[in-house]
Amino acid sequence: DIQMTQSPSSLSASLGDRVTITCRASQSISTNLNWYKQSPGKAPKLLIYGTSILDSGVPSTFSGSGSGTEFTLTISSLQPEDFATYYCQQSHTNARSFGQGTKLEIQ
Amino acid sequence: EVLLVESGGALVQPGRSLRLSCLGSGFTFRDYALTWVRQAPGKGLEWVSLIRSKVYGATTEYAASVKGRFSISRDDSKSIAYLQMNSLKIEDTGVYYCTRDVVRHTSSTSMFDCWGQGTLVTVSS
């Protein structure tokens, strides 16, 4: 099975900051990588699919890039609603898998 | 509006069984693959199981942690997917989400584009 590893596990930042979260796969997954956002007590929500395509309604402050085994999620200017936990997920194999999550907190 | 509603979560003893249901509405249920994802208290997301649409033979996939104990199925006439959980362990405790597993024309990557609100399973003696 493919292991997904996110870094950092937690991150403190301020409003307006630019932040980057990294996701590494244990083997190549091409661009079959998605990102989700989960706010406390809520179900996860799709943010980015196919490495870099923003889901409908997702602000342009979000972007994704990468291929193979290394991927990044970047938020260019943090807004209050962005403080949440973010997960990467691979769909390259039949057995899907998630990263362990990155909790983004207000500094 | 696309909706997925899970039900069936409960407190059960280790070794017992439980069946979860996921009712879909607002879309043509039979055309989509469905996935169960779980989240232990205070922990991250774990993919559990997938069932494809009948067009793809309604084939199934399972995480290693549940293979042989859990079984996923679907009844397209009722727009319901099920997760039968047998020989439950304490580590199966968590919120279980039903998701729609789709491939859009803009990408060849499948993704979980719609999530239910989750149902809580607690395995404890």
PDB file of C-alpha atoms in Angstrom:
ATOM      1  CA  ASP A   1       0.000   0.000   0.000  1.00  0.00           C
ATOM      2  CA  ILE A   2       1.084   3.578  -0.647  1.00  0.00           C
ATOM      3  CA  GLN A   3       2.000   5.591   2.457  1.00  0.00           C
ATOM      4  CA  MET A   4       1.341   9.319   2.426  1.00  0.00           C
ATOM      5  CA  THR A   5       3.380  11.564   4.736  1.00  0.00           C
ATOM      6  CA  GLN A   6       2.546  15.202   5.370  1.00  0.00           C
ATOM      7  CA  SER A   7       4.786  17.846   6.844  1.00  0.00           C
ATOM      8  CA  PRO A   8       4.565  19.632   9.075  1.00  0.00           C
ATOM      9  CA  SER A   9       2.013  17.905  11.323  1.00  0.00           C
ATOM     10  CA  SER A  10       1.076  21.279  12.744  1.00  0.00           C
ATOM     11  CA  LEU A  11       1.745  24.854  11.751  1.00  0.00           C
ATOM     12  CA  SER A  12       1.156  28.196  13.450  1.00  0.00           C
ATOM     13  CA  ALA A  13       0.692  31.219  11.223  1.00  0.00           C
ATOM     14  CA  SER A  14      -0.916  34.666  11.153  1.00  0.00           C
ATOM     15  CA  LEU A  15      -3.617  36.215   9.043  1.00  0.00           C
ATOM     16  CA  GLY A  16      -2.215  37.214   5.680  1.00  0.00           C
ATOM     17  CA  ASP A  17       0.721  34.785   5.851  1.00  0.00           C
ATOM     18  CA  ARG A  18       1.694  32.487   3.008  1.00  0.00           C
ATOM     19  CA  VAL A  19       1.955  28.846   4.067  1.00  0.00           C
ATOM     20  CA  THR A  20       2.967  25.643   2.339  1.00  0.00           C
ATOM     21  CA  ILE A  21       2.132  22.060   3.316  1.00  0.00           C
ATOM     22  CA  THR A  22       4.068  19.178   1.802  1.00  0.00           C
ATOM     23  CA  CYS A  23       2.788  15.681   1.044  1.00  0.00           C
ATOM     24  CA  ARG A  24       5.102  12.840   0.066  1.00  0.00           C
ATOM     25  CA  ALA A  25       4.094   9.462  -1.357  1.00  0.00           C
ATOM     26  CA  SER A  26       6.039   6.270  -0.704  1.00  0.00           C
ATOM     27  CA  GLN A  27       6.014   5.561  -4.449  1.00  0.00           C
ATOM     28  CA  SER A  28       5.097   7.506  -7.564  1.00  0.00           C
ATOM     29  CA  ILE A  29       1.416   8.427  -7.829  1.00  0.00           C
ATOM     30  CA  SER A  30       1.724  10.581 -10.967  1.00  0.00           C
ATOM     31  CA  THR A  31      -0.685  13.485 -10.333  1.00  0.00           C
ATOM     32  CA  ASN A  32      -3.387  11.398  -8.632  1.00  0.00           C
ATOM     33  CA  LEU A  33      -3.386  13.541  -5.508  1.00  0.00           C
ATOM     34  CA  ASN A  34      -6.231  15.380  -3.795  1.00  0.00           C
ATOM     35  CA  TRP A  35      -6.414  17.795  -0.858  1.00  0.00           C
ATOM     36  CA  TYR A  36      -9.206  18.122   1.717  1.00  0.00           C
ATOM     37  CA  LYS A  37      -9.951  20.635   4.463  1.00  0.00           C
ATOM     38  CA  GLN A  38     -11.603  19.644   7.722  1.00  0.00           C
ATOM     39  CA  SER A  39     -12.893  22.192  10.217  1.00  0.00           C
ATOM     40  CA  PRO A  40     -13.521  21.051  13.822  1.00  0.00           C
ATOM     41  CA  GLY A  41     -16.644  18.914  14.164  1.00  0.00           C
ATOM     42  CA  LYS A  42     -17.292  18.930  10.428  1.00  0.00           C
ATOM     43  CA  ALA A  43     -16.937  16.439   7.602  1.00  0.00           C
ATOM     44  CA  PRO A  44     -13.940  16.934   5.296  1.00  0.00           C
ATOM     45  CA  LYS A  45     -14.424  19.001   2.172  1.00  0.00           C
ATOM     46  CA  LEU A  46     -12.686  18.595  -1.187  1.00  0.00           C
ATOM     47  CA  LEU A  47     -10.327  21.493  -1.951  1.00  0.00           C
ATOM     48  CA  ILE A  48      -8.068  20.456  -4.825  1.00  0.00           C
ATOM     49  CA  TYR A  49      -8.112  17.409  -7.090  1.00  0.00           C
ATOM     50  CA  GLY A  50      -5.730  16.066  -9.689  1.00  0.00           C
ATOM     51  CA  THR A  51      -2.871  17.837  -7.841  1.00  0.00           C
ATOM     52  CA  SER A  52      -3.735  21.364  -8.951  1.00  0.00           C
ATOM     53  CA  ILE A  53      -7.411  21.780  -9.927  1.00  0.00           C
ATOM     54  CA  LEU A  54      -9.446  23.829  -7.459  1.00  0.00           C
ATOM     55  CA  ASP A  55     -12.884  22.479  -6.637  1.00  0.00           C
ATOM     56  CA  SER A  56     -15.829  24.764  -7.279  1.00  0.00           C
ATOM     57  CA  GLY A  57     -15.992  27.681  -4.859  1.00  0.00           C
ATOM     58  CA  VAL A  58     -12.463  27.270  -3.496  1.00  0.00           C
ATOM     59  CA  PRO A  59     -10.701  30.660  -3.303  1.00  0.00           C
ATOM     60  CA  SER A  60      -7.822  31.365  -5.648  1.00  0.00           C
ATOM     61  CA  THR A  61      -5.585  31.870  -2.608  1.00  0.00           C
ATOM     62  CA  PHE A  62      -5.263  28.062  -2.648  1.00  0.00           C
ATOM     63  CA  SER A  63      -2.966  26.294  -5.080  1.00  0.00           C
ATOM     64  CA  GLY A  64      -1.505  22.847  -5.490  1.00  0.00           C
ATOM     65  CA  SER A  65       1.473  21.491  -7.354  1.00  0.00           C
ATOM     66  CA  GLY A  66       3.742  18.485  -7.717  1.00  0.00           C
ATOM     67  CA  SER A  67       3.984  15.113  -9.390  1.00  0.00           C
ATOM     68  CA  GLY A  68       5.436  11.693  -8.732  1.00  0.00           C
ATOM     69  CA  THR A  69       6.132  11.550  -5.005  1.00  0.00           C
ATOM     70  CA  GLU A  70       6.200  15.159  -3.813  1.00  0.00           C
ATOM     71  CA  PHE A  71       3.283  17.564  -3.672  1.00  0.00           C
ATOM     72  CA  THR A  72       2.508  20.910  -2.067  1.00  0.00           C
ATOM     73  CA  LEU A  73      -0.567  22.817  -0.981  1.00  0.00           C
ATOM     74  CA  THR A  74      -0.017  26.566  -0.733  1.00  0.00           C
ATOM     75  CA  ILE A  75      -2.283  29.195   0.778  1.00  0.00           C
ATOM     76  CA  SER A  76      -1.059  32.573  -0.438  1.00  0.00           C
ATOM     77  CA  SER A  77      -2.754  34.803   2.150  1.00  0.00           C
ATOM     78  CA  LEU A  78      -4.340  33.212   5.215  1.00  0.00           C
ATOM     79  CA  GLN A  79      -7.938  34.125   6.005  1.00  0.00           C
ATOM     80  CA  PRO A  80      -9.734  33.348   9.295  1.00  0.00           C
ATOM     81  CA  GLU A  81     -11.693  30.478   7.736  1.00  0.00           C
ATOM     82  CA  ASP A  82      -8.482  28.772   6.573  1.00  0.00           C
ATOM     83  CA  PHE A  83      -7.476  27.672  10.062  1.00  0.00           C
ATOM     84  CA  ALA A  84      -8.354  23.981   9.947  1.00  0.00           C
ATOM     85  CA  THR A  85      -6.762  20.580   9.327  1.00  0.00           C
ATOM     86  CA  TYR A  86      -5.660  19.655   5.808  1.00  0.00           C
ATOM     87  CA  TYR A  87      -5.259  16.153   4.392  1.00  0.00           C
ATOM     88  CA  CYS A  88      -3.708  14.879   1.199  1.00  0.00           C
ATOM     89  CA  GLN A  89      -5.080  11.697  -0.388  1.00  0.00           C
ATOM     90  CA  GLN A  90      -3.870   9.518  -3.248  1.00  0.00           C
ATOM     91  CA  SER A  91      -6.135   7.825  -5.789  1.00  0.00           C
ATOM     92  CA  HIS A  92      -3.355   6.139  -7.779  1.00  0.00           C
ATOM     93  CA  THR A  93      -4.124   2.681  -6.434  1.00  0.00           C
ATOM     94  CA  ASN A  94      -7.326   0.826  -5.643  1.00  0.00           C
ATOM     95  CA  ALA A  95      -6.471   1.116  -1.948  1.00  0.00           C
ATOM     96  CA  ARG A  96      -6.814   4.850  -1.418  1.00  0.00           C
ATOM     97  CA  SER A  97      -4.840   6.436   1.416  1.00  0.00           C
ATOM     98  CA  PHE A  98      -4.595   9.723   3.284  1.00  0.00           C
ATOM     99  CA  GLY A  99      -1.770  11.654   4.830  1.00  0.00           C
ATOM    100  CA  GLN A 100      -1.880  12.029   8.605  1.00  0.00           C
ATOM    101  CA  GLY A 101      -3.053  15.625   8.397  1.00  0.00           C
ATOM    102  CA  THR A 102      -1.625  19.100   9.006  1.00  0.00           C
ATOM    103  CA  LYS A 103      -3.306  21.262  11.625  1.00  0.00           C
ATOM    104  CA  LEU A 104      -3.079  24.936  10.759  1.00  0.00           C
ATOM    105  CA  GLU A 105      -3.467  27.144  13.826  1.00  0.00           C
ATOM    106  CA  ILE A 106      -3.590  30.865  14.432  1.00  0.00           C
ATOM    107  CA  GLN A 107      -0.333  32.243  15.842  1.00  0.00           C
TER     108      GLN A 107
ATOM    109  CA  GLU B   1     -28.541  19.071  -3.903  1.00  0.00           C
ATOM    110  CA  VAL B   2     -26.289  16.048  -3.565  1.00  0.00           C
ATOM    111  CA  LEU B   3     -26.685  14.495  -0.122  1.00  0.00           C
ATOM    112  CA  LEU B   4     -25.270  11.461   1.665  1.00  0.00           C
ATOM    113  CA  VAL B   5     -26.725  10.508   5.034  1.00  0.00           C
ATOM    114  CA  GLU B   6     -25.136   7.820   7.179  1.00  0.00           C
ATOM    115  CA  SER B   7     -26.913   5.888   9.898  1.00  0.00           C
ATOM    116  CA  GLY B   8     -26.484   2.812  12.045  1.00  0.00           C
ATOM    117  CA  GLY B   9     -23.694   3.903  14.368  1.00  0.00           C
ATOM    118  CA  ALA B  10     -23.939   2.592  17.915  1.00  0.00           C
ATOM    119  CA  LEU B  11     -22.087   1.393  21.010  1.00  0.00           C
ATOM    120  CA  VAL B  12     -21.170  -2.263  20.579  1.00  0.00           C
ATOM    121  CA  GLN B  13     -19.002  -4.761  22.405  1.00  0.00           C
ATOM    122  CA  PRO B  14     -15.786  -6.125  20.936  1.00  0.00           C
ATOM    123  CA  GLY B  15     -16.401  -9.136  18.710  1.00  0.00           C
ATOM    124  CA  ARG B  16     -19.941  -8.097  17.803  1.00  0.00           C
ATOM    125  CA  SER B  17     -21.305  -6.919  14.449  1.00  0.00           C
ATOM    126  CA  LEU B  18     -22.862  -3.712  13.155  1.00  0.00           C
ATOM    127  CA  ARG B  19     -24.207  -2.559   9.805  1.00  0.00           C
ATOM    128  CA  LEU B  20     -23.928   1.032   8.648  1.00  0.00           C
ATOM    129  CA  SER B  21     -26.101   2.535   5.922  1.00  0.00           C
ATOM    130  CA  CYS B  22     -25.499   5.444   3.556  1.00  0.00           C
ATOM    131  CA  LEU B  23     -28.538   6.938   1.812  1.00  0.00           C
ATOM    132  CA  GLY B  24     -27.846   9.030  -1.279  1.00  0.00           C
ATOM    133  CA  SER B  25     -30.085  11.645  -2.865  1.00  0.00           C
ATOM    134  CA  GLY B  26     -29.872  14.408  -5.431  1.00  0.00           C
ATOM    135  CA  PHE B  27     -27.895  12.336  -7.933  1.00  0.00           C
ATOM    136  CA  THR B  28     -28.158   9.108  -9.935  1.00  0.00           C
ATOM    137  CA  PHE B  29     -26.910   6.795  -7.218  1.00  0.00           C
ATOM    138  CA  ARG B  30     -26.282   3.757  -9.439  1.00  0.00           C
ATOM    139  CA  ASP B  31     -23.772   5.676 -11.584  1.00  0.00           C
ATOM    140  CA  TYR B  32     -21.294   6.343  -8.793  1.00  0.00           C
ATOM    141  CA  ALA B  33     -18.711   4.502  -6.745  1.00  0.00           C
ATOM    142  CA  LEU B  34     -18.999   4.958  -2.996  1.00  0.00           C
ATOM    143  CA  THR B  35     -16.362   4.870  -0.301  1.00  0.00           C
ATOM    144  CA  TRP B  36     -16.311   4.620   3.480  1.00  0.00           C
ATOM    145  CA  VAL B  37     -13.728   6.677   5.361  1.00  0.00           C
ATOM    146  CA  ARG B  38     -13.345   6.605   9.139  1.00  0.00           C
ATOM    147  CA  GLN B  39     -11.794   8.850  11.752  1.00  0.00           C
ATOM    148  CA  ALA B  40     -10.807   7.663  15.214  1.00  0.00           C
ATOM    149  CA  PRO B  41     -11.329  10.218  18.011  1.00  0.00           C
ATOM    150  CA  GLY B  42      -8.752  12.991  17.678  1.00  0.00           C
ATOM    151  CA  LYS B  43      -7.016  11.215  14.796  1.00  0.00           C
ATOM    152  CA  GLY B  44      -6.740  11.534  11.020  1.00  0.00           C
ATOM    153  CA  LEU B  45      -8.745  10.112   8.159  1.00  0.00           C
ATOM    154  CA  GLU B  46      -8.463   6.437   7.207  1.00  0.00           C
ATOM    155  CA  TRP B  47      -9.842   5.027   3.952  1.00  0.00           C
ATOM    156  CA  VAL B  48     -11.846   1.863   4.693  1.00  0.00           C
ATOM    157  CA  SER B  49     -13.611   0.476   1.632  1.00  0.00           C
ATOM    158  CA  LEU B  50     -14.827   1.197  -1.902  1.00  0.00           C
ATOM    159  CA  ILE B  51     -17.609  -0.218  -4.051  1.00  0.00           C
ATOM    160  CA  ARG B  52     -17.751   0.591  -7.750  1.00  0.00           C
ATOM    161  CA  SER B  53     -20.899   1.044  -9.775  1.00  0.00           C
ATOM    162  CA  LYS B  54     -22.597  -1.952 -11.433  1.00  0.00           C
ATOM    163  CA  VAL B  55     -21.161  -0.779 -14.750  1.00  0.00           C
ATOM    164  CA  TYR B  56     -17.807  -1.744 -13.279  1.00  0.00           C
ATOM    165  CA  GLY B  57     -19.142  -4.923 -11.770  1.00  0.00           C
ATOM    166  CA  ALA B  58     -19.806  -3.425  -8.321  1.00  0.00           C
ATOM    167  CA  THR B  59     -16.306  -4.612  -7.452  1.00  0.00           C
ATOM    168  CA  THR B  60     -14.985  -3.855  -4.000  1.00  0.00           C
ATOM    169  CA  GLU B  61     -11.732  -2.876  -2.300  1.00  0.00           C
ATOM    170  CA  TYR B  62     -10.771  -2.922   1.380  1.00  0.00           C
ATOM    171  CA  ALA B  63      -8.080  -1.517   3.625  1.00  0.00           C
ATOM    172  CA  ALA B  64      -5.790  -4.165   5.065  1.00  0.00           C
ATOM    173  CA  SER B  65      -6.997  -3.268   8.576  1.00  0.00           C
ATOM    174  CA  VAL B  66     -10.578  -4.384   7.823  1.00  0.00           C
ATOM    175  CA  LYS B  67     -10.173  -6.982   5.086  1.00  0.00           C
ATOM    176  CA  GLY B  68     -11.964 -10.201   5.992  1.00  0.00           C
ATOM    177  CA  ARG B  69     -14.050  -8.489   8.702  1.00  0.00           C
ATOM    178  CA  PHE B  70     -15.907  -5.736   6.827  1.00  0.00           C
ATOM    179  CA  SER B  71     -18.078  -6.089   3.745  1.00  0.00           C
ATOM    180  CA  ILE B  72     -19.389  -3.265   1.540  1.00  0.00           C
ATOM    181  CA  SER B  73     -22.487  -3.614  -0.622  1.00  0.00           C
ATOM    182  CA  ARG B  74     -25.069  -1.482  -2.394  1.00  0.00           C
ATOM    183  CA  ASP B  75     -28.775  -1.538  -3.215  1.00  0.00           C
ATOM    184  CA  ASP B  76     -29.220   0.852  -6.111  1.00  0.00           C
ATOM    185  CA  SER B  77     -33.017   0.417  -6.050  1.00  0.00           C
ATOM    186  CA  LYS B  78     -32.990   2.101  -2.630  1.00  0.00           C
ATOM    187  CA  SER B  79     -29.973   4.396  -3.222  1.00  0.00           C
ATOM    188  CA  ILE B  80     -28.252   2.880  -0.191  1.00  0.00           C
ATOM    189  CA  ALA B  81     -24.732   1.621   0.410  1.00  0.00           C
ATOM    190  CA  TYR B  82     -23.962  -0.597   3.371  1.00  0.00           C
ATOM    191  CA  LEU B  83     -20.916  -1.389   5.447  1.00  0.00           C
ATOM    192  CA  GLN B  84     -21.258  -4.674   7.324  1.00  0.00           C
ATOM    193  CA  MET B  85     -18.745  -4.737  10.154  1.00  0.00           C
ATOM    194  CA  ASN B  86     -18.044  -8.072  11.854  1.00  0.00           C
ATOM    195  CA  SER B  87     -15.638  -9.084  14.613  1.00  0.00           C
ATOM    196  CA  LEU B  88     -15.398  -5.479  15.735  1.00  0.00           C
ATOM    197  CA  LYS B  89     -12.288  -4.346  17.598  1.00  0.00           C
ATOM    198  CA  ILE B  90     -11.748  -1.423  19.956  1.00  0.00           C
ATOM    199  CA  GLU B  91      -9.588   0.197  17.283  1.00  0.00           C
ATOM    200  CA  ASP B  92     -12.585   0.303  14.925  1.00  0.00           C
ATOM    201  CA  THR B  93     -14.040   3.084  17.080  1.00  0.00           C
ATOM    202  CA  GLY B  94     -14.613   6.334  15.258  1.00  0.00           C
ATOM    203  CA  VAL B  95     -16.805   8.402  13.009  1.00  0.00           C
ATOM    204  CA  TYR B  96     -17.596   6.660   9.730  1.00  0.00           C
ATOM    205  CA  TYR B  97     -18.148   8.863   6.683  1.00  0.00           C
ATOM    206  CA  CYS B  98     -19.734   7.837   3.407  1.00  0.00           C
ATOM    207  CA  THR B  99     -18.332   9.611   0.363  1.00  0.00           C
ATOM    208  CA  ARG B 100     -18.995   9.702  -3.339  1.00  0.00           C
ATOM    209  CA  ASP B 101     -15.960   8.605  -5.349  1.00  0.00           C
ATOM    210  CA  VAL B 102     -15.987  10.354  -8.725  1.00  0.00           C
ATOM    211  CA  VAL B 103     -13.867  11.078 -11.757  1.00  0.00           C
ATOM    212  CA  ARG B 104     -14.596  14.383 -13.448  1.00  0.00           C
ATOM    213  CA  HIS B 105     -14.036  15.227 -17.106  1.00  0.00           C
ATOM    214  CA  THR B 106     -11.424  17.794 -16.056  1.00  0.00           C
ATOM    215  CA  SER B 107      -9.117  15.168 -14.549  1.00  0.00           C
ATOM    216  CA  SER B 108      -8.444  11.442 -14.659  1.00  0.00           C
ATOM    217  CA  THR B 109      -8.052  11.386 -10.871  1.00  0.00           C
ATOM    218  CA  SER B 110     -10.841  10.033  -8.722  1.00  0.00           C
ATOM    219  CA  MET B 111     -11.776  12.116  -5.708  1.00  0.00           C
ATOM    220  CA  PHE B 112     -14.232  12.190  -2.810  1.00  0.00           C
ATOM    221  CA  ASP B 113     -16.432  15.101  -3.840  1.00  0.00           C
ATOM    222  CA  CYS B 114     -19.335  14.753  -1.442  1.00  0.00           C
ATOM    223  CA  TRP B 115     -19.297  13.591   2.189  1.00  0.00           C
ATOM    224  CA  GLY B 116     -22.016  12.656   4.628  1.00  0.00           C
ATOM    225  CA  GLN B 117     -22.089  14.036   8.162  1.00  0.00           C
ATOM    226  CA  GLY B 118     -20.777  10.775   9.615  1.00  0.00           C
ATOM    227  CA  THR B 119     -22.063   8.208  12.085  1.00  0.00           C
ATOM    228  CA  LEU B 120     -20.284   7.298  15.328  1.00  0.00           C
ATOM    229  CA  VAL B 121     -19.273   3.726  16.066  1.00  0.00           C
ATOM    230  CA  THR B 122     -17.990   2.995  19.551  1.00  0.00           C
ATOM    231  CA  VAL B 123     -16.524  -0.427  20.300  1.00  0.00           C
ATOM    232  CA  SER B 124     -16.172  -0.931  24.019  1.00  0.00           C
ATOM    233  CA  SER B 125     -16.907  -3.500  26.689  1.00  0.00           C
TER     234      SER B 125
END
